[in-house]
Amino acid sequence: MLTALMSRLDDWEQRLEGHFETLAAARRLENHPVFALEHPLSEDDVAAIASDLRKWLALGEALRHHWLLWVIYSTELGYDYDGLEFWHSFERRTPHWRSDPTRRSQLRRCFHRFQTAYNGFQPSGPWAAQFSIIAWPITHALLPKDLQQQLARLLYEERYLIAEFAASSAPQVGRLLRLSAHGSARLLNLLEQEELVGLIVASLLRKGSESSQPTIAPTALARIIRDLESRRDARTWLQEARKAADAVTVRLANLRLNRLGVSRVADAAASASREAQLRSVRPGLKVSRKDAGSWQCTLELPSFAGVATLEPRYASFLRENRCTVPAAGATWYPRGWLLNGGQRRKLVEWPDPAKPVLRFESWDGAIHHILQSECRISDGPRWLFRIGSDGNGIHVQAPKVRPGHSYLLLSTSPVKADAEFSEAHIDCKGVTAVEFAVDERPSEEAVRGLASLGLAVERVLRVWPVGLPPVHWDGEGHAEWLSGDEISIAVAHSDSCEELLVQVAGQQLKLSRLEVSPTLVCLGRLADGVYTMTVSATYQGGVGGVQLRRAGARAELDIVVRPRRNWTPGVSAHDGLIVSSLPAHPSLEALLDGRVAIHIAGPEHRTVHCRVDLRDAGGDGVGQIALGDLKIPASADWLRSALNSADVVSDSSDLLLQAASATLVVDGDELGTIRYPLVHRLAPIRWVSRTAKGIEVQLLDDTDAEGLLQVTYSSFRHPTKPSEVETERGVYRQISDGGLYTARCGNEWAAIVVSPPTKIASLEQLAAWPELREPLRSGEAVVELLSAMAAWSGAKLVGPLARQRRAIALRGMEDQLIATMCWPQWLATELMLRGRDLAEQRAALENQFNRHLLSYAIAVSSAHSEIIAPSIEDGRQSLLAVSLRFQVCGDERLCEAAIRLAGSPDSFLKWSGSAALALLDGLSQNPVLVRAARLAAILAQEGVERASAGWVQ
Amino acid sequence: MISVVSAEHVFKAAVASLGLNTTKQEVDVETLLAGAVRRIAGVRAPCSVRTLLFATKACMVGVLPEEGLTDLIEHVVDRLLTNGDLLELSSVSSLDASLPQTALFVAPPSFVMLDSGEALLFGMSEEDAMPLPDAMRRRVVQQGIRRLLPPDGSDDLAPQLRAYGYREQSLEGWLRMPARQDPFQLLERTGRALARSPSAGIVEGLIIFGDEPSQRYMKRWCEPKGLSGRFVARRAQAYGSKRWCFVELHDGQVTHLIDFPLLGEAYRGCDAAWRHIHALDARAAHPQTFDVVTSTAGTTLKLYCPIPMWAERRLELAGTRVRDASCLMAYACTAASHGDVVNFLQDNLWLRSRAC
């Protein structure tokens, strides 16, 4: 029986070796990698092999005898991976796996061999580095089932951009998707492997294209597509993405065809399309009346989505870099800001026409060139605005004015005000303004006055878009349409017009014996590009009693035709609801810790509903955390209040531990819904919990280390005294003793504070206050205390009142730290004063300083808000300045250490690293400095938490 | 090919480029204007109503008769507001400091499921009034300002639309009906807010909606001269249309004034004002009337005074707005629905019906 088993496995192994050798040889020329999922086996074959491998394993055999079969077996499990845990499921489906603790490493060696033998794909990226074993089977599964729907949706949302670059290299396509990604941690992990994603996307989009060389074996691709299309949403998303890709393919094929015949035409078409995209990012200027005689100017920045389609690296650059509009203030806008539709900013100073209106945080030669050539305001020294009946003025490029219209003229050099030009106030530095109106029949003097400013009066010929509105029209000479639009133009001419000549895109139309005005002209559907349409009119002689100096008139219209910009649902642009976050890409943990400032703008006093949506690895909802309703405008602090007002985090702890992705949702009813993706990454080792009759927790371990797991428990009463506890991975255990559970495996660790439900009659019964007031005697002991504080404060929370009970434990530990670093008498004073009036606390604590240092204490108190500042550098400098003045301390780093220890002791070790002992030693020799920092922290009250959130580690 | 064309050709070209599907052979002017306003609003909003009117009119001069064009576009903009495509928002705290006090915004792509199984689409994205896959886009029927997506028999529309990023709004949420109140309750509540407001002093450009019963809405607006009591009014403001408010007068002098909408109310100022006009008339025992005209073709409701947006939405659901120069607005209803609509107007706006 054993021989038969071995023989069967050997046969499979041999057959598969042959298959992958052939596959690798075929791919060698183009250096395309091979994936284990590209095996030729049927479902039944895979089941039969799996059964035999399990039997083989029961005999205690090593994996290397049938290494290729183990690669296939684990890849198949990777294809079914649910995104939450790998090894637990693997071991459950593979009895006897754990009988040999080295099997995880053996499996890695099997994959290394696959990689060497067949140019197998090598996982890369931070996730692959952190999960260095399970990354192999999951990556070789190409697109595991849990990611198929998510990737299809992302492809749909980015279909126009991806379609443009579908023919680019796989890493370029993968990089584009990574930069546009939002979704579960699993999807983000996949997208880190840019080449892999590029290959998958190219294969998915080229389905049906017979000419394309398969980069993924047709059987594997068919399987993925079949599974993906089993969900209707995913099927439609993929179909739409393919349609977009096909449209680009057809366009490119036509270009190639043309190239064979008239190459110049084809090249010109490609270059014209590119020029149109570039031209479409020219900024606009608008003036609006603020109050009588006073104006303000707005810069209108078009979306850069079109530029992003020109080159993959442009898209990458725009998604990776923040930008600022110097003429509108010092604000830095988040990454990708220019891709979220057009933006408007009020100008505080007039932009230099020689410089781009935008500046990015990093430099790219090509982008800089685009900014320099397109993203500037037009040359001065004067800018003309035609005032519409809505009271707003649009910048008119052509220096022409028309009878019967009003204008505002901005100038860098003052224009002399007189009867024609009345001085106006413009709320923008660097320009002055005059307002004027052109009479229906302007006098010769008025015409001369306008001419002296470089402005001509146009009376006889007018051209404007008619019927289909352009997406941009400056009212005089510049209009923008979208690809496929049928463009119509109206030409108004005086009755004496004898002949009109219209020229555009190499065509011309001559019209004589004109009877009606306006004349409507259809330009048809122009290809993407930039055009100048000219209209020349010939007249009999004078017009309207005014003797013309020329026999004809000429009007020009700049036309841009460009592709439509894609819409991304849930993104804030110019809607009635604007949500912004600081930092721009917050994590779920930071959000729930109140370390994220969320601003919500919109119609004042409207109510919006805020929540966090949680999804599992497959993208299905696991629950929501309600953050409550709030009125617009919401200041940055609303989130902290929402988190504090109800114990939303503890109440949702089970959900949080199951979630693989999270989104902050701000629902403004008719105003729309803004979705802010929150970064949420699963750690290799982590706790999950469930609440049934009590609280049960389970430890999931996807680390590469085998067996070296240490779990400790610290009670609420003795938070600094951990004891080891026996814990089996992947098994739920009921928790009856509340406190901190910490699991450590190699360099990875995870902590959870469990608060089992208990009946309490008063706050005193909430948790026993830890008795930790004795000062510690050594630096090592202080490091241990700080380490415990870090573990408690970084732990996930489970169970009712977990946050409050943890706070009590942390307070106890903080007391011990104060007793040690500031001495027991100081702690006694602090304890006595807790809850008292702030002025009383200040006076009593200042008195704790020696008489000759009382002035120092008063100076520190006065400067407390500068010492406990959002910028640690500013705080450090403030404390140093005061301490130097009173000869307390001249060491800048020690000042920072004192502030951090006083304001954020749980993050002290993370900041100080290996210098912790030396710094603590320095502080212990200067308790006055620590007391000073502590005094500032106490006086800053809640400001400590807010400020310390911004202290960079 | 560049060529001289007729106004009719330009009209048809615009209809085709805007992707306006309609069940009728001929696309009516309202449908075209709705498409044009949506396209302009997508890229221009937030902006003032006048900006939208100005930009739309500029494209239609030469294609549509100029006479009455501004009124027609204004009517379409108003209907798009009623439908939910456009939002009129006041006091918007925004990053764009140049926004006027009250501005038009576009609603994000949204839908509401109707009892008929159709989805009423409203809202738009920046450069696409209907960001849907082509197959679904072709199924949408446009009638006037309304865009309806009928079910195709095999699928549930709501999950599909949600999957494409459309926001679902419940029917109740879309109707945005205020809680039912009698006119006394409503006026008492507003009266309390008015009494708390500081004394107003001289108010520039004030006109009030007088209490002389009349079927002609415009005729009732007058100067406050010599009047006493509480009135719906409009007051001038710099660079914008007149603001809606509620005033208390003593011998023509304003003693208290409060602006509509009241703080925290999500209605437009005009909606709040029109509701109060009906409440004042009902309390004075001469409620506004509307006609119920029954014929073999069905029933038409004729209204002579404006009604709030939420009431218009309710009427839109029950019937179809029809043109009728003899009244301010008219709705053709089916025999089955007109009874409900009559009750609705009587219960919520305290109007009195007249059978014709």
PDB file of N, CA and C in Angstrom, chain A residues 606-671:
ATOM      1  N   ARG A 606     -26.544  71.812   9.215  1.00  0.00           N
ATOM      2  CA  ARG A 606     -27.062  70.544   8.710  1.00  0.00           C
ATOM      3  C   ARG A 606     -26.472  69.412   9.550  1.00  0.00           C
ATOM      4  N   THR A 607     -27.223  68.343   9.660  1.00  0.00           N
ATOM      5  CA  THR A 607     -26.737  67.198  10.420  1.00  0.00           C
ATOM      6  C   THR A 607     -26.156  66.153   9.471  1.00  0.00           C
ATOM      7  N   VAL A 608     -25.003  65.638   9.824  1.00  0.00           N
ATOM      8  CA  VAL A 608     -24.447  64.505   9.070  1.00  0.00           C
ATOM      9  C   VAL A 608     -24.280  63.333  10.035  1.00  0.00           C
ATOM     10  N   HIS A 609     -24.335  62.143   9.485  1.00  0.00           N
ATOM     11  CA  HIS A 609     -24.233  60.930  10.299  1.00  0.00           C
ATOM     12  C   HIS A 609     -22.862  60.311  10.020  1.00  0.00           C
ATOM     13  N   CYS A 610     -22.147  60.006  11.096  1.00  0.00           N
ATOM     14  CA  CYS A 610     -20.785  59.483  10.918  1.00  0.00           C
ATOM     15  C   CYS A 610     -20.689  58.074  11.481  1.00  0.00           C
ATOM     16  N   ARG A 611     -19.979  57.246  10.772  1.00  0.00           N
ATOM     17  CA  ARG A 611     -19.779  55.877  11.234  1.00  0.00           C
ATOM     18  C   ARG A 611     -18.517  55.317  10.595  1.00  0.00           C
ATOM     19  N   VAL A 612     -18.087  54.189  11.145  1.00  0.00           N
ATOM     20  CA  VAL A 612     -16.989  53.455  10.513  1.00  0.00           C
ATOM     21  C   VAL A 612     -17.573  52.142  10.013  1.00  0.00           C
ATOM     22  N   ASP A 613     -17.431  51.874   8.728  1.00  0.00           N
ATOM     23  CA  ASP A 613     -17.874  50.599   8.144  1.00  0.00           C
ATOM     24  C   ASP A 613     -16.714  49.616   8.190  1.00  0.00           C
ATOM     25  N   LEU A 614     -17.003  48.432   8.696  1.00  0.00           N
ATOM     26  CA  LEU A 614     -15.950  47.413   8.797  1.00  0.00           C
ATOM     27  C   LEU A 614     -16.272  46.269   7.836  1.00  0.00           C
ATOM     28  N   ARG A 615     -15.255  45.800   7.145  1.00  0.00           N
ATOM     29  CA  ARG A 615     -15.453  44.689   6.211  1.00  0.00           C
ATOM     30  C   ARG A 615     -14.445  43.590   6.476  1.00  0.00           C
ATOM     31  N   ASP A 616     -14.849  42.383   6.121  1.00  0.00           N
ATOM     32  CA  ASP A 616     -13.917  41.280   6.309  1.00  0.00           C
ATOM     33  C   ASP A 616     -12.990  41.195   5.101  1.00  0.00           C
ATOM     34  N   ALA A 617     -12.146  40.180   5.121  1.00  0.00           N
ATOM     35  CA  ALA A 617     -11.140  40.089   4.061  1.00  0.00           C
ATOM     36  C   ALA A 617     -11.775  39.923   2.689  1.00  0.00           C
ATOM     37  N   GLY A 618     -12.950  39.341   2.630  1.00  0.00           N
ATOM     38  CA  GLY A 618     -13.618  39.141   1.354  1.00  0.00           C
ATOM     39  C   GLY A 618     -14.363  40.363   0.877  1.00  0.00           C
ATOM     40  N   GLY A 619     -14.367  41.406   1.677  1.00  0.00           N
ATOM     41  CA  GLY A 619     -15.047  42.635   1.285  1.00  0.00           C
ATOM     42  C   GLY A 619     -16.491  42.686   1.758  1.00  0.00           C
ATOM     43  N   ASP A 620     -16.951  41.662   2.479  1.00  0.00           N
ATOM     44  CA  ASP A 620     -18.321  41.683   2.999  1.00  0.00           C
ATOM     45  C   ASP A 620     -18.352  42.420   4.330  1.00  0.00           C
ATOM     46  N   GLY A 621     -19.457  43.115   4.570  1.00  0.00           N
ATOM     47  CA  GLY A 621     -19.566  43.903   5.788  1.00  0.00           C
ATOM     48  C   GLY A 621     -19.615  43.026   7.031  1.00  0.00           C
ATOM     49  N   VAL A 622     -18.860  43.416   8.047  1.00  0.00           N
ATOM     50  CA  VAL A 622     -18.956  42.692   9.326  1.00  0.00           C
ATOM     51  C   VAL A 622     -19.649  43.553  10.381  1.00  0.00           C
ATOM     52  N   GLY A 623     -19.781  44.822  10.124  1.00  0.00           N
ATOM     53  CA  GLY A 623     -20.492  45.671  11.079  1.00  0.00           C
ATOM     54  C   GLY A 623     -20.117  47.128  10.933  1.00  0.00           C
ATOM     55  N   GLN A 624     -20.693  47.918  11.801  1.00  0.00           N
ATOM     56  CA  GLN A 624     -20.455  49.362  11.765  1.00  0.00           C
ATOM     57  C   GLN A 624     -20.211  49.873  13.180  1.00  0.00           C
ATOM     58  N   ILE A 625     -19.414  50.911  13.291  1.00  0.00           N
ATOM     59  CA  ILE A 625     -19.259  51.602  14.572  1.00  0.00           C
ATOM     60  C   ILE A 625     -19.880  52.984  14.391  1.00  0.00           C
ATOM     61  N   ALA A 626     -20.964  53.225  15.080  1.00  0.00           N
ATOM     62  CA  ALA A 626     -21.633  54.520  14.942  1.00  0.00           C
ATOM     63  C   ALA A 626     -20.867  55.566  15.731  1.00  0.00           C
ATOM     64  N   LEU A 627     -20.541  56.666  15.067  1.00  0.00           N
ATOM     65  CA  LEU A 627     -19.832  57.758  15.752  1.00  0.00           C
ATOM     66  C   LEU A 627     -20.777  58.907  16.065  1.00  0.00           C
ATOM     67  N   GLY A 628     -22.022  58.754  15.663  1.00  0.00           N
ATOM     68  CA  GLY A 628     -23.023  59.742  16.041  1.00  0.00           C
ATOM     69  C   GLY A 628     -23.311  60.763  14.959  1.00  0.00           C
ATOM     70  N   ASP A 629     -24.254  61.633  15.271  1.00  0.00           N
ATOM     71  CA  ASP A 629     -24.663  62.692  14.355  1.00  0.00           C
ATOM     72  C   ASP A 629     -24.012  63.992  14.799  1.00  0.00           C
ATOM     73  N   LEU A 630     -23.660  64.815  13.866  1.00  0.00           N
ATOM     74  CA  LEU A 630     -23.105  66.099  14.261  1.00  0.00           C
ATOM     75  C   LEU A 630     -23.495  67.183  13.281  1.00  0.00           C
ATOM     76  N   LYS A 631     -23.413  68.395  13.773  1.00  0.00           N
ATOM     77  CA  LYS A 631     -23.815  69.547  12.954  1.00  0.00           C
ATOM     78  C   LYS A 631     -22.595  70.110  12.224  1.00  0.00           C
ATOM     79  N   ILE A 632     -22.820  70.510  11.002  1.00  0.00           N
ATOM     80  CA  ILE A 632     -21.779  71.175  10.205  1.00  0.00           C
ATOM     81  C   ILE A 632     -21.716  72.650  10.637  1.00  0.00           C
ATOM     82  N   PRO A 633     -20.572  73.283  10.707  1.00  0.00           N
ATOM     83  CA  PRO A 633     -19.255  72.709  10.469  1.00  0.00           C
ATOM     84  C   PRO A 633     -18.743  71.985  11.711  1.00  0.00           C
ATOM     85  N   ALA A 634     -18.094  70.866  11.474  1.00  0.00           N
ATOM     86  CA  ALA A 634     -17.578  70.099  12.600  1.00  0.00           C
ATOM     87  C   ALA A 634     -16.094  70.419  12.753  1.00  0.00           C
ATOM     88  N   SER A 635     -15.727  70.817  13.948  1.00  0.00           N
ATOM     89  CA  SER A 635     -14.321  71.147  14.186  1.00  0.00           C
ATOM     90  C   SER A 635     -13.533  69.850  14.318  1.00  0.00           C
ATOM     91  N   ALA A 636     -12.231  70.006  14.382  1.00  0.00           N
ATOM     92  CA  ALA A 636     -11.359  68.830  14.410  1.00  0.00           C
ATOM     93  C   ALA A 636     -11.600  67.965  15.637  1.00  0.00           C
ATOM     94  N   ASP A 637     -12.181  68.532  16.688  1.00  0.00           N
ATOM     95  CA  ASP A 637     -12.280  67.799  17.951  1.00  0.00           C
ATOM     96  C   ASP A 637     -13.531  66.942  18.083  1.00  0.00           C
ATOM     97  N   TRP A 638     -14.416  67.000  17.083  1.00  0.00           N
ATOM     98  CA  TRP A 638     -15.678  66.274  17.258  1.00  0.00           C
ATOM     99  C   TRP A 638     -15.452  64.784  17.430  1.00  0.00           C
ATOM    100  N   LEU A 639     -14.429  64.275  16.737  1.00  0.00           N
ATOM    101  CA  LEU A 639     -14.215  62.843  16.769  1.00  0.00           C
ATOM    102  C   LEU A 639     -13.814  62.387  18.171  1.00  0.00           C
ATOM    103  N   ARG A 640     -12.940  63.159  18.790  1.00  0.00           N
ATOM    104  CA  ARG A 640     -12.498  62.826  20.141  1.00  0.00           C
ATOM    105  C   ARG A 640     -13.712  62.823  21.087  1.00  0.00           C
ATOM    106  N   SER A 641     -14.567  63.810  20.919  1.00  0.00           N
ATOM    107  CA  SER A 641     -15.752  63.873  21.773  1.00  0.00           C
ATOM    108  C   SER A 641     -16.649  62.673  21.524  1.00  0.00           C
ATOM    109  N   ALA A 642     -16.804  62.323  20.228  1.00  0.00           N
ATOM    110  CA  ALA A 642     -17.671  61.186  19.892  1.00  0.00           C
ATOM    111  C   ALA A 642     -17.131  59.907  20.510  1.00  0.00           C
ATOM    112  N   LEU A 643     -15.823  59.755  20.490  1.00  0.00           N
ATOM    113  CA  LEU A 643     -15.224  58.536  21.033  1.00  0.00           C
ATOM    114  C   LEU A 643     -15.338  58.503  22.550  1.00  0.00           C
ATOM    115  N   ASN A 644     -15.243  59.686  23.157  1.00  0.00           N
ATOM    116  CA  ASN A 644     -15.295  59.722  24.618  1.00  0.00           C
ATOM    117  C   ASN A 644     -16.714  59.636  25.161  1.00  0.00           C
ATOM    118  N   SER A 645     -17.668  60.173  24.371  1.00  0.00           N
ATOM    119  CA  SER A 645     -19.021  60.250  24.904  1.00  0.00           C
ATOM    120  C   SER A 645     -19.627  58.869  25.089  1.00  0.00           C
ATOM    121  N   ALA A 646     -19.247  57.930  24.289  1.00  0.00           N
ATOM    122  CA  ALA A 646     -19.740  56.565  24.460  1.00  0.00           C
ATOM    123  C   ALA A 646     -18.554  55.642  24.250  1.00  0.00           C
ATOM    124  N   ASP A 647     -18.614  54.512  24.883  1.00  0.00           N
ATOM    125  CA  ASP A 647     -17.479  53.612  24.773  1.00  0.00           C
ATOM    126  C   ASP A 647     -17.605  52.807  23.492  1.00  0.00           C
ATOM    127  N   VAL A 648     -17.597  53.532  22.347  1.00  0.00           N
ATOM    128  CA  VAL A 648     -17.890  52.876  21.085  1.00  0.00           C
ATOM    129  C   VAL A 648     -16.835  51.840  20.713  1.00  0.00           C
ATOM    130  N   VAL A 649     -15.619  52.091  21.108  1.00  0.00           N
ATOM    131  CA  VAL A 649     -14.547  51.182  20.688  1.00  0.00           C
ATOM    132  C   VAL A 649     -14.644  49.864  21.445  1.00  0.00           C
ATOM    133  N   SER A 650     -14.797  49.937  22.769  1.00  0.00           N
ATOM    134  CA  SER A 650     -14.914  48.704  23.551  1.00  0.00           C
ATOM    135  C   SER A 650     -16.151  47.926  23.134  1.00  0.00           C
ATOM    136  N   ASP A 651     -17.231  48.658  22.877  1.00  0.00           N
ATOM    137  CA  ASP A 651     -18.471  47.982  22.511  1.00  0.00           C
ATOM    138  C   ASP A 651     -18.354  47.253  21.175  1.00  0.00           C
ATOM    139  N   SER A 652     -17.435  47.702  20.346  1.00  0.00           N
ATOM    140  CA  SER A 652     -17.312  47.109  19.015  1.00  0.00           C
ATOM    141  C   SER A 652     -16.059  46.261  18.893  1.00  0.00           C
ATOM    142  N   SER A 653     -15.503  45.856  20.008  1.00  0.00           N
ATOM    143  CA  SER A 653     -14.191  45.210  19.958  1.00  0.00           C
ATOM    144  C   SER A 653     -14.198  43.923  19.145  1.00  0.00           C
ATOM    145  N   ASP A 654     -15.269  43.134  19.240  1.00  0.00           N
ATOM    146  CA  ASP A 654     -15.316  41.897  18.462  1.00  0.00           C
ATOM    147  C   ASP A 654     -15.240  42.191  16.968  1.00  0.00           C
ATOM    148  N   LEU A 655     -15.994  43.216  16.567  1.00  0.00           N
ATOM    149  CA  LEU A 655     -16.011  43.582  15.143  1.00  0.00           C
ATOM    150  C   LEU A 655     -14.641  44.051  14.693  1.00  0.00           C
ATOM    151  N   LEU A 656     -14.025  44.866  15.541  1.00  0.00           N
ATOM    152  CA  LEU A 656     -12.719  45.424  15.165  1.00  0.00           C
ATOM    153  C   LEU A 656     -11.693  44.335  14.955  1.00  0.00           C
ATOM    154  N   LEU A 657     -11.767  43.314  15.774  1.00  0.00           N
ATOM    155  CA  LEU A 657     -10.765  42.258  15.660  1.00  0.00           C
ATOM    156  C   LEU A 657     -11.032  41.346  14.465  1.00  0.00           C
ATOM    157  N   GLN A 658     -12.244  41.397  13.912  1.00  0.00           N
ATOM    158  CA  GLN A 658     -12.541  40.581  12.722  1.00  0.00           C
ATOM    159  C   GLN A 658     -12.275  41.358  11.432  1.00  0.00           C
ATOM    160  N   ALA A 659     -12.217  42.683  11.548  1.00  0.00           N
ATOM    161  CA  ALA A 659     -12.218  43.517  10.346  1.00  0.00           C
ATOM    162  C   ALA A 659     -10.889  43.468   9.612  1.00  0.00           C
ATOM    163  N   ALA A 660     -11.009  43.399   8.287  1.00  0.00           N
ATOM    164  CA  ALA A 660      -9.799  43.451   7.470  1.00  0.00           C
ATOM    165  C   ALA A 660      -9.687  44.791   6.752  1.00  0.00           C
ATOM    166  N   SER A 661     -10.791  45.543   6.685  1.00  0.00           N
ATOM    167  CA  SER A 661     -10.713  46.882   6.108  1.00  0.00           C
ATOM    168  C   SER A 661     -11.761  47.762   6.771  1.00  0.00           C
ATOM    169  N   ALA A 662     -11.517  49.049   6.714  1.00  0.00           N
ATOM    170  CA  ALA A 662     -12.418  49.977   7.384  1.00  0.00           C
ATOM    171  C   ALA A 662     -12.532  51.259   6.570  1.00  0.00           C
ATOM    172  N   THR A 663     -13.703  51.877   6.656  1.00  0.00           N
ATOM    173  CA  THR A 663     -13.940  53.133   5.940  1.00  0.00           C
ATOM    174  C   THR A 663     -14.696  54.084   6.856  1.00  0.00           C
ATOM    175  N   LEU A 664     -14.214  55.303   6.942  1.00  0.00           N
ATOM    176  CA  LEU A 664     -14.978  56.322   7.666  1.00  0.00           C
ATOM    177  C   LEU A 664     -16.037  56.848   6.702  1.00  0.00           C
ATOM    178  N   VAL A 665     -17.280  56.801   7.138  1.00  0.00           N
ATOM    179  CA  VAL A 665     -18.379  57.214   6.272  1.00  0.00           C
ATOM    180  C   VAL A 665     -19.051  58.442   6.877  1.00  0.00           C
ATOM    181  N   VAL A 666     -19.106  59.500   6.104  1.00  0.00           N
ATOM    182  CA  VAL A 666     -19.834  60.699   6.535  1.00  0.00           C
ATOM    183  C   VAL A 666     -21.035  60.819   5.604  1.00  0.00           C
ATOM    184  N   ASP A 667     -22.209  60.580   6.155  1.00  0.00           N
ATOM    185  CA  ASP A 667     -23.423  60.521   5.357  1.00  0.00           C
ATOM    186  C   ASP A 667     -24.205  61.818   5.537  1.00  0.00           C
ATOM    187  N   GLY A 668     -24.278  62.585   4.470  1.00  0.00           N
ATOM    188  CA  GLY A 668     -24.965  63.885   4.551  1.00  0.00           C
ATOM    189  C   GLY A 668     -26.315  63.859   3.878  1.00  0.00           C
ATOM    190  N   ASP A 669     -26.969  62.699   3.841  1.00  0.00           N
ATOM    191  CA  ASP A 669     -28.247  62.545   3.146  1.00  0.00           C
ATOM    192  C   ASP A 669     -28.125  63.082   1.718  1.00  0.00           C
ATOM    193  N   GLU A 670     -28.933  64.081   1.369  1.00  0.00           N
ATOM    194  CA  GLU A 670     -28.936  64.556  -0.022  1.00  0.00           C
ATOM    195  C   GLU A 670     -27.599  65.161  -0.449  1.00  0.00           C
ATOM    196  N   LEU A 671     -26.794  65.577   0.533  1.00  0.00           N
ATOM    197  CA  LEU A 671     -25.502  66.177   0.186  1.00  0.00           C
ATOM    198  C   LEU A 671     -24.533  65.129  -0.343  1.00  0.00           C
TER     199      LEU A 671
END
